[in-house]
């Protein structure tokens, strides 16, 4: 069994996951007509990915949220070619999608050092423009953060996601006997003895209707998009959000969670997934777990338990179904092993695909070189 040697957690206090910024490229410098001098071009505005920054830090450091690049230097008798304006760099966290104000995607920053030009500087005055410079681009952009994690925890409020993370670590998330105890995302890093790290995103609990923005709605669901795999967490005894809402069994909760993901973005349901059945310390838990396993083997046979508009198009298939008790710690070590196994399986498949693609490219090149001789 794989043992964990260390687990690290990073909490996001007053979490900020989107910002709207004003960006302006620098104006070009004036040309010098009598000597044919060129003005310098204005500087550009770039967004650069950095692991050391959060959107909250950007917001706090630049409350005006205005970023202006430097203007190009004017042409003069001393320097016929004006100096180029200074670029402006906006540091943003890894995992940010940059969009224009009209919603058009400019690009993604997925790795440390990734760069996107968001506002171009103006041209310096020259013979072609009658020595008049042009102004830099002015734009409103949005930085939208989607957490990047190996596993994203998916569950209704109070399913025990935060308790589960506590059981796997020494973290102390906000936990109580009421719904919505996770009000901001939290990233957990699990480090194994061979130094392999797995990141787990604990996200605010879903509620029915999240896809149409009820509760935390899209704020939750957009973070699920960038997790490699999903880890569903359900209470073995079922769940009821409030006295006025219907009681849902563990089986119904799984299908409703699947439906919410499907309605937000259908591709999410095709992600590899694990199922954690929590609270196995409760009375009759073993019987309820046996019933759930039977229902999951033939979900279509039990679809009558759900209203027609709550039945997902495709039922989730889980690589591992793991019964645990976050309270007693039962099953936690087995769960950690399953998480590692599932991610390693994907990594191996990915490496195999990359190897085959390279082999295919080499064979194509070899074939082309032979036919051209």
Tab-separated table of C-alpha atoms in Angstrom:
chain	number	residue	atom	x	y	z
A	1	UNK	CA	0.000	0.000	0.000
A	2	UNK	CA	1.308	3.463	-0.885
A	3	UNK	CA	1.968	5.543	2.239
A	4	UNK	CA	1.950	9.320	2.396
A	5	UNK	CA	4.946	10.935	3.987
A	6	UNK	CA	3.746	14.535	3.896
A	7	UNK	CA	0.664	16.497	2.917
A	8	UNK	CA	0.656	20.211	2.299
A	9	UNK	CA	-2.355	22.500	2.045
A	10	UNK	CA	-2.756	25.980	0.659
A	11	UNK	CA	-5.824	27.934	1.681
A	12	UNK	CA	-7.268	30.717	-0.421
A	13	UNK	CA	-8.410	33.435	1.981
A	14	UNK	CA	-10.936	35.915	0.529
A	15	UNK	CA	-10.613	33.976	-2.698
A	16	UNK	CA	-10.709	36.021	-5.940
A	17	UNK	CA	-11.108	34.072	-9.182
A	18	UNK	CA	-11.795	36.836	-11.743
A	19	UNK	CA	-10.644	40.383	-12.382
A	20	UNK	CA	-11.497	43.024	-15.016
A	21	UNK	CA	-8.549	45.196	-16.059
A	22	UNK	CA	-7.973	48.283	-18.223
A	23	UNK	CA	-4.877	47.885	-20.429
A	24	UNK	CA	-3.316	50.379	-22.828
A	25	UNK	CA	-0.354	50.005	-25.169
A	26	UNK	CA	2.093	52.911	-25.295
A	27	UNK	CA	1.713	55.572	-27.989
A	28	UNK	CA	4.391	55.803	-30.687
A	29	UNK	CA	6.934	58.641	-30.676
A	30	UNK	CA	6.895	61.565	-33.112
A	31	UNK	CA	8.958	61.313	-36.312
A	32	UNK	CA	11.296	64.098	-37.494
A	33	UNK	CA	10.264	65.140	-41.039
A	34	UNK	CA	13.238	67.334	-41.973
A	35	UNK	CA	15.758	64.564	-41.234
A	36	UNK	CA	13.528	61.549	-41.994
A	37	UNK	CA	13.738	60.414	-38.351
A	38	UNK	CA	11.590	57.534	-37.012
A	39	UNK	CA	9.748	57.789	-33.700
A	40	UNK	CA	10.054	54.800	-31.378
A	41	UNK	CA	7.215	52.255	-31.186
A	42	UNK	CA	5.095	52.208	-28.019
A	43	UNK	CA	5.499	49.394	-25.498
A	44	UNK	CA	3.124	46.385	-25.337
A	45	UNK	CA	1.103	45.088	-22.365
A	46	UNK	CA	1.627	41.410	-21.485
A	47	UNK	CA	0.011	39.021	-19.000
A	48	UNK	CA	2.645	36.616	-17.631
A	49	UNK	CA	1.958	33.442	-15.585
A	50	UNK	CA	3.658	33.210	-12.198
A	51	UNK	CA	3.224	30.683	-9.389
A	52	UNK	CA	4.056	33.367	-6.821
A	53	UNK	CA	0.993	35.515	-7.388
A	54	UNK	CA	-2.775	35.286	-6.810
A	55	UNK	CA	-5.527	37.414	-8.336
A	56	UNK	CA	-6.180	38.792	-4.851
A	57	UNK	CA	-2.578	40.082	-4.719
A	58	UNK	CA	-3.034	41.739	-8.138
A	59	UNK	CA	-6.287	43.344	-6.955
A	60	UNK	CA	-4.712	44.574	-3.695
A	61	UNK	CA	-1.532	45.898	-5.348
A	62	UNK	CA	-3.323	47.667	-8.223
A	63	UNK	CA	-6.699	48.863	-6.837
A	64	UNK	CA	-7.260	51.035	-9.956
A	65	UNK	CA	-6.687	47.939	-12.156
A	66	UNK	CA	-5.101	50.092	-14.899
A	67	UNK	CA	-1.959	48.958	-16.740
A	68	UNK	CA	-0.238	51.311	-19.177
A	69	UNK	CA	2.840	50.552	-21.284
A	70	UNK	CA	5.472	53.210	-21.942
A	71	UNK	CA	5.323	55.647	-24.885
A	72	UNK	CA	7.914	55.487	-27.671
A	73	UNK	CA	10.610	58.169	-27.736
A	74	UNK	CA	10.396	61.056	-30.210
A	75	UNK	CA	12.933	61.255	-33.031
A	76	UNK	CA	15.439	64.031	-32.481
A	77	UNK	CA	18.638	65.449	-33.980
A	78	UNK	CA	20.586	63.523	-31.308
A	79	UNK	CA	18.748	60.228	-31.863
A	80	UNK	CA	17.012	59.934	-35.236
A	81	UNK	CA	15.513	56.606	-34.182
A	82	UNK	CA	13.408	57.184	-31.079
A	83	UNK	CA	13.636	54.664	-28.227
A	84	UNK	CA	11.017	51.943	-27.974
A	85	UNK	CA	8.509	52.353	-25.147
A	86	UNK	CA	8.799	50.081	-22.106
A	87	UNK	CA	6.566	46.980	-22.017
A	88	UNK	CA	4.214	46.524	-19.068
A	89	UNK	CA	3.939	43.024	-17.541
A	90	UNK	CA	0.969	41.948	-15.435
A	91	UNK	CA	1.823	38.895	-13.318
A	92	UNK	CA	-1.113	36.487	-13.011
A	93	UNK	CA	-1.485	33.017	-11.460
A	94	UNK	CA	-1.023	29.841	-13.484
A	95	UNK	CA	-4.438	28.604	-14.635
A	96	UNK	CA	-5.775	31.948	-15.847
A	97	UNK	CA	-7.821	32.325	-19.040
A	98	UNK	CA	-7.607	35.815	-20.545
A	99	UNK	CA	-10.744	37.018	-22.310
A	100	UNK	CA	-11.631	40.248	-24.073
A	101	UNK	CA	-14.567	42.220	-22.682
A	102	UNK	CA	-16.819	40.792	-25.418
A	103	UNK	CA	-16.128	37.262	-24.115
A	104	UNK	CA	-13.697	36.253	-26.863
A	105	UNK	CA	-10.848	34.133	-25.470
A	106	UNK	CA	-7.391	35.686	-25.923
A	107	UNK	CA	-5.578	32.633	-24.554
A	108	UNK	CA	-4.681	30.464	-21.546
A	109	UNK	CA	-1.738	30.627	-19.155
A	110	UNK	CA	-1.181	27.009	-18.157
A	111	UNK	CA	2.473	27.004	-17.092
A	112	UNK	CA	4.978	29.239	-15.278
A	113	UNK	CA	6.326	31.882	-17.685
A	114	UNK	CA	3.522	31.580	-20.292
A	115	UNK	CA	2.923	35.029	-21.884
A	116	UNK	CA	0.038	36.673	-23.735
A	117	UNK	CA	0.131	40.074	-25.444
A	118	UNK	CA	-3.088	41.861	-24.493
A	119	UNK	CA	-2.492	45.404	-25.849
A	120	UNK	CA	-0.131	46.354	-28.665
A	121	UNK	CA	1.847	49.593	-28.643
A	122	UNK	CA	1.374	52.226	-31.350
A	123	UNK	CA	3.809	52.758	-34.238
A	124	UNK	CA	6.346	55.559	-34.179
A	125	UNK	CA	5.992	58.332	-36.749
A	126	UNK	CA	7.819	57.646	-40.029
A	127	UNK	CA	7.880	58.640	-43.705
A	128	UNK	CA	4.908	56.284	-44.379
A	129	UNK	CA	2.694	58.014	-41.815
A	130	UNK	CA	3.771	61.575	-42.576
A	131	UNK	CA	5.892	61.264	-39.387
A	132	UNK	CA	2.739	61.134	-37.223
A	133	UNK	CA	2.669	58.331	-34.582
A	134	UNK	CA	-0.280	56.070	-33.807
A	135	UNK	CA	-1.808	55.450	-30.385
A	136	UNK	CA	-1.534	52.120	-28.556
A	137	UNK	CA	-4.466	49.710	-28.265
A	138	UNK	CA	-6.894	50.303	-25.413
A	139	UNK	CA	-8.745	47.229	-24.117
A	140	UNK	CA	-10.759	45.913	-21.207
A	141	UNK	CA	-9.771	42.339	-20.404
A	142	UNK	CA	-10.808	39.707	-17.882
A	143	UNK	CA	-8.552	37.325	-15.999
A	144	UNK	CA	-10.548	34.231	-15.113
A	145	UNK	CA	-8.897	31.643	-12.869
A	146	UNK	CA	-9.672	27.952	-13.146
A	147	UNK	CA	-7.841	25.882	-10.573
A	148	UNK	CA	-5.563	23.241	-12.048
A	149	UNK	CA	-5.581	20.052	-9.976
A	150	UNK	CA	-5.185	16.312	-10.456
A	151	UNK	CA	-8.460	15.551	-8.684
A	152	UNK	CA	-11.517	17.730	-8.094
A	153	UNK	CA	-13.878	16.769	-5.277
A	154	UNK	CA	-17.508	16.783	-6.451
A	155	UNK	CA	-20.339	16.488	-3.966
A	156	UNK	CA	-23.357	18.108	-2.390
A	157	UNK	CA	-22.831	20.257	0.701
A	158	UNK	CA	-22.168	18.247	3.865
A	159	UNK	CA	-21.172	15.067	1.975
A	160	UNK	CA	-17.972	15.188	4.020
A	161	UNK	CA	-15.478	16.541	1.471
A	162	UNK	CA	-13.695	18.803	3.972
A	163	UNK	CA	-13.708	16.051	6.622
A	164	UNK	CA	-12.218	13.690	4.049
A	165	UNK	CA	-9.336	16.089	3.374
A	166	UNK	CA	-8.782	16.449	7.114
A	167	UNK	CA	-8.645	12.645	7.442
A	168	UNK	CA	-6.013	12.505	4.686
A	169	UNK	CA	-3.965	15.283	6.222
A	170	UNK	CA	-3.400	17.613	9.142
A	171	UNK	CA	-5.366	20.408	7.485
A	172	UNK	CA	-8.186	22.081	9.392
A	173	UNK	CA	-10.833	23.244	6.891
A	174	UNK	CA	-13.970	24.970	8.195
A	175	UNK	CA	-16.261	22.043	9.120
A	176	UNK	CA	-19.677	22.073	10.780
A	177	UNK	CA	-22.955	20.166	10.882
A	178	UNK	CA	-24.646	22.361	8.301
A	179	UNK	CA	-24.500	22.752	4.539
A	180	UNK	CA	-22.046	25.016	2.660
A	181	UNK	CA	-19.058	24.760	5.005
A	182	UNK	CA	-16.605	25.114	2.094
A	183	UNK	CA	-17.184	28.639	0.852
A	184	UNK	CA	-13.927	29.024	-1.050
A	185	UNK	CA	-11.736	26.584	-2.937
A	186	UNK	CA	-8.837	24.885	-1.243
A	187	UNK	CA	-5.942	23.039	-2.859
A	188	UNK	CA	-4.395	20.070	-1.079
A	189	UNK	CA	-1.007	18.650	-2.064
A	190	UNK	CA	-0.419	15.000	-1.201
A	191	UNK	CA	3.209	13.941	-1.355
A	192	UNK	CA	4.019	10.231	-1.519
A	193	UNK	CA	7.197	8.537	-0.307
A	194	UNK	CA	8.644	8.485	-3.841
A	195	UNK	CA	8.051	12.290	-3.959
A	196	UNK	CA	5.168	11.989	-6.413
A	197	UNK	CA	2.708	14.816	-5.696
A	198	UNK	CA	-1.039	14.773	-6.230
A	199	UNK	CA	-3.099	17.952	-5.965
A	200	UNK	CA	-6.724	17.797	-4.799
A	201	UNK	CA	-9.151	20.697	-5.216
A	202	UNK	CA	-11.823	20.883	-2.529
A	203	UNK	CA	-14.528	23.037	-4.087
A	204	UNK	CA	-17.746	24.551	-2.682
A	205	UNK	CA	-20.619	22.042	-2.517
A	206	UNK	CA	-22.975	21.834	-5.464
A	207	UNK	CA	-26.717	22.216	-5.154
A	208	UNK	CA	-29.382	21.096	-7.586
A	209	UNK	CA	-29.639	23.717	-10.321
A	210	UNK	CA	-25.972	24.739	-10.100
A	211	UNK	CA	-25.689	24.689	-13.907
A	212	UNK	CA	-28.094	27.639	-14.061
A	213	UNK	CA	-26.060	29.468	-11.418
A	214	UNK	CA	-28.005	28.629	-8.263
A	215	UNK	CA	-25.831	28.759	-5.169
A	216	UNK	CA	-22.177	28.863	-6.203
A	217	UNK	CA	-23.206	27.600	-9.637
A	218	UNK	CA	-20.710	28.382	-12.347
A	219	UNK	CA	-18.137	29.542	-9.806
A	220	UNK	CA	-17.864	25.896	-8.742
A	221	UNK	CA	-18.342	24.190	-12.086
A	222	UNK	CA	-15.724	26.163	-14.015
A	223	UNK	CA	-13.034	24.882	-11.633
A	224	UNK	CA	-14.015	21.276	-12.377
A	225	UNK	CA	-13.077	21.843	-16.049
A	226	UNK	CA	-9.323	21.829	-15.438
A	227	UNK	CA	-9.062	18.935	-13.008
A	228	UNK	CA	-7.661	15.794	-14.643
A	229	UNK	CA	-10.053	13.488	-12.806
A	230	UNK	CA	-13.175	13.769	-10.667
A	231	UNK	CA	-13.682	12.345	-7.205
A	232	UNK	CA	-17.363	12.122	-6.287
A	233	UNK	CA	-18.036	12.157	-2.531
A	234	UNK	CA	-21.459	11.020	-1.258
A	235	UNK	CA	-22.947	10.287	2.133
A	236	UNK	CA	-23.846	6.562	2.282
A	237	UNK	CA	-27.099	7.443	4.079
A	238	UNK	CA	-28.194	10.039	1.535
A	239	UNK	CA	-28.642	13.783	1.807
A	240	UNK	CA	-31.222	16.507	2.395
A	241	UNK	CA	-30.174	20.141	1.892
A	242	UNK	CA	-33.031	21.634	3.930
A	243	UNK	CA	-36.356	20.578	5.479
A	244	UNK	CA	-38.259	21.858	2.414
A	245	UNK	CA	-36.090	20.032	-0.155
A	246	UNK	CA	-36.486	16.337	-1.033
A	247	UNK	CA	-34.319	13.659	0.578
A	248	UNK	CA	-31.853	12.077	-1.885
A	249	UNK	CA	-30.334	8.617	-1.498
A	250	UNK	CA	-26.634	8.105	-2.293
A	251	UNK	CA	-27.581	6.659	-5.710
A	252	UNK	CA	-29.858	9.635	-6.494
A	253	UNK	CA	-27.147	12.082	-5.347
A	254	UNK	CA	-24.633	10.506	-7.781
A	255	UNK	CA	-27.037	10.753	-10.734
A	256	UNK	CA	-28.020	14.329	-9.869
A	257	UNK	CA	-24.368	15.374	-9.596
A	258	UNK	CA	-23.743	13.742	-12.974
A	259	UNK	CA	-26.711	15.631	-14.454
A	260	UNK	CA	-25.446	18.977	-13.109
A	261	UNK	CA	-22.010	18.413	-14.663
A	262	UNK	CA	-23.587	17.268	-17.941
A	263	UNK	CA	-25.865	20.327	-18.177
A	264	UNK	CA	-22.928	22.686	-17.547
A	265	UNK	CA	-20.555	21.001	-20.003
A	266	UNK	CA	-21.181	17.526	-21.388
A	267	UNK	CA	-17.458	16.664	-21.760
A	268	UNK	CA	-17.039	16.773	-17.962
A	269	UNK	CA	-18.891	13.470	-17.626
A	270	UNK	CA	-16.263	11.719	-19.778
A	271	UNK	CA	-13.459	12.550	-17.312
A	272	UNK	CA	-12.029	9.586	-15.370
A	273	UNK	CA	-13.753	9.391	-11.979
A	274	UNK	CA	-13.546	7.757	-8.555
A	275	UNK	CA	-16.424	7.424	-6.102
A	276	UNK	CA	-15.920	7.862	-2.364
A	277	UNK	CA	-18.799	6.648	-0.200
A	278	UNK	CA	-18.355	8.452	3.109
A	279	UNK	CA	-19.777	8.076	6.653
A	280	UNK	CA	-19.429	4.275	6.726
A	281	UNK	CA	-19.351	4.509	10.548
A	282	UNK	CA	-23.127	5.201	10.614
A	283	UNK	CA	-25.673	2.490	11.539
A	284	UNK	CA	-26.787	0.261	8.607
A	285	UNK	CA	-24.003	1.723	6.441
A	286	UNK	CA	-22.861	-1.697	5.188
A	287	UNK	CA	-26.377	-2.614	3.995
A	288	UNK	CA	-26.814	0.759	2.307
A	289	UNK	CA	-23.401	0.437	0.618
A	290	UNK	CA	-24.295	-3.041	-0.711
A	291	UNK	CA	-27.562	-1.616	-2.111
A	292	UNK	CA	-25.689	1.280	-3.745
A	293	UNK	CA	-23.180	-1.077	-5.415
A	294	UNK	CA	-26.056	-3.097	-6.879
A	295	UNK	CA	-27.712	0.099	-8.186
A	296	UNK	CA	-24.464	1.295	-9.770
A	297	UNK	CA	-24.019	-1.996	-11.655
A	298	UNK	CA	-27.336	-1.427	-13.493
A	299	UNK	CA	-28.228	2.259	-13.058
A	300	UNK	CA	-30.845	2.249	-15.843
A	301	UNK	CA	-32.936	-0.260	-13.863
A	302	UNK	CA	-33.215	2.214	-11.000
A	303	UNK	CA	-33.807	5.345	-13.092
A	304	UNK	CA	-37.487	5.302	-12.019
A	305	UNK	CA	-36.272	6.734	-8.691
A	306	UNK	CA	-35.547	10.025	-10.483
A	307	UNK	CA	-37.734	12.538	-12.292
A	308	UNK	CA	-37.280	12.377	-16.096
A	309	UNK	CA	-35.454	15.725	-16.269
A	310	UNK	CA	-32.972	14.539	-13.628
A	311	UNK	CA	-31.787	11.416	-15.443
A	312	UNK	CA	-28.359	11.966	-17.038
A	313	UNK	CA	-27.826	11.078	-20.724
A	314	UNK	CA	-24.848	8.952	-19.733
A	315	UNK	CA	-24.261	7.341	-16.370
A	316	UNK	CA	-20.852	7.853	-14.760
A	317	UNK	CA	-18.574	4.839	-14.623
A	318	UNK	CA	-16.162	4.842	-11.699
A	319	UNK	CA	-12.679	3.331	-11.784
A	320	UNK	CA	-12.830	2.750	-8.049
A	321	UNK	CA	-15.717	2.759	-5.560
A	322	UNK	CA	-14.191	3.241	-2.114
A	323	UNK	CA	-16.129	3.077	1.181
A	324	UNK	CA	-14.556	5.272	3.885
A	325	UNK	CA	-15.227	6.902	7.205
A	326	UNK	CA	-13.577	10.304	7.461
A	327	UNK	CA	-14.503	10.257	11.163
A	328	UNK	CA	-12.698	7.012	12.098
A	329	UNK	CA	-10.120	6.983	9.255
A	330	UNK	CA	-11.354	3.619	7.972
A	331	UNK	CA	-10.604	3.087	4.251
A	332	UNK	CA	-8.508	6.281	3.909
A	333	UNK	CA	-5.216	4.499	3.120
A	334	UNK	CA	-6.966	2.394	0.470
A	335	UNK	CA	-8.452	5.572	-1.030
A	336	UNK	CA	-4.999	7.197	-1.289
A	337	UNK	CA	-3.723	4.096	-3.121
A	338	UNK	CA	-6.683	4.194	-5.542
A	339	UNK	CA	-6.108	7.895	-6.261
A	340	UNK	CA	-2.465	7.239	-7.062
A	341	UNK	CA	-3.268	4.165	-9.163
A	342	UNK	CA	-5.881	6.007	-11.237
A	343	UNK	CA	-3.606	8.978	-11.974
A	344	UNK	CA	-0.608	6.721	-12.726
A	345	UNK	CA	-2.799	4.774	-15.171
A	346	UNK	CA	-3.617	7.986	-17.055
A	347	UNK	CA	0.021	9.138	-17.053
A	348	UNK	CA	1.107	5.787	-18.522
A	349	UNK	CA	-1.564	6.040	-21.257
A	350	UNK	CA	-0.533	9.623	-22.013
A	351	UNK	CA	3.159	8.672	-22.279
A	352	UNK	CA	2.249	5.744	-24.549
A	353	UNK	CA	0.226	8.055	-26.826
A	354	UNK	CA	3.068	10.594	-26.994
A	355	UNK	CA	5.560	7.815	-27.797
A	356	UNK	CA	3.317	6.444	-30.573
A	357	UNK	CA	2.811	9.925	-32.060
A	358	UNK	CA	6.578	10.519	-32.142
A	359	UNK	CA	7.126	7.108	-33.717
A	360	UNK	CA	4.475	7.865	-36.355
A	361	UNK	CA	6.093	11.262	-37.106
A	362	UNK	CA	9.514	9.625	-37.512
A	363	UNK	CA	8.088	6.946	-39.840
A	364	UNK	CA	6.346	9.639	-41.945
A	365	UNK	CA	9.576	11.653	-42.201
A	366	UNK	CA	11.521	8.509	-43.135
A	367	UNK	CA	8.923	7.611	-45.789
A	368	UNK	CA	8.969	11.165	-47.226
A	369	UNK	CA	12.782	11.241	-47.412
A	370	UNK	CA	12.770	7.910	-49.316
A	371	UNK	CA	10.117	9.026	-51.818
A	372	UNK	CA	11.919	12.317	-52.492
A	373	UNK	CA	15.174	10.562	-53.439
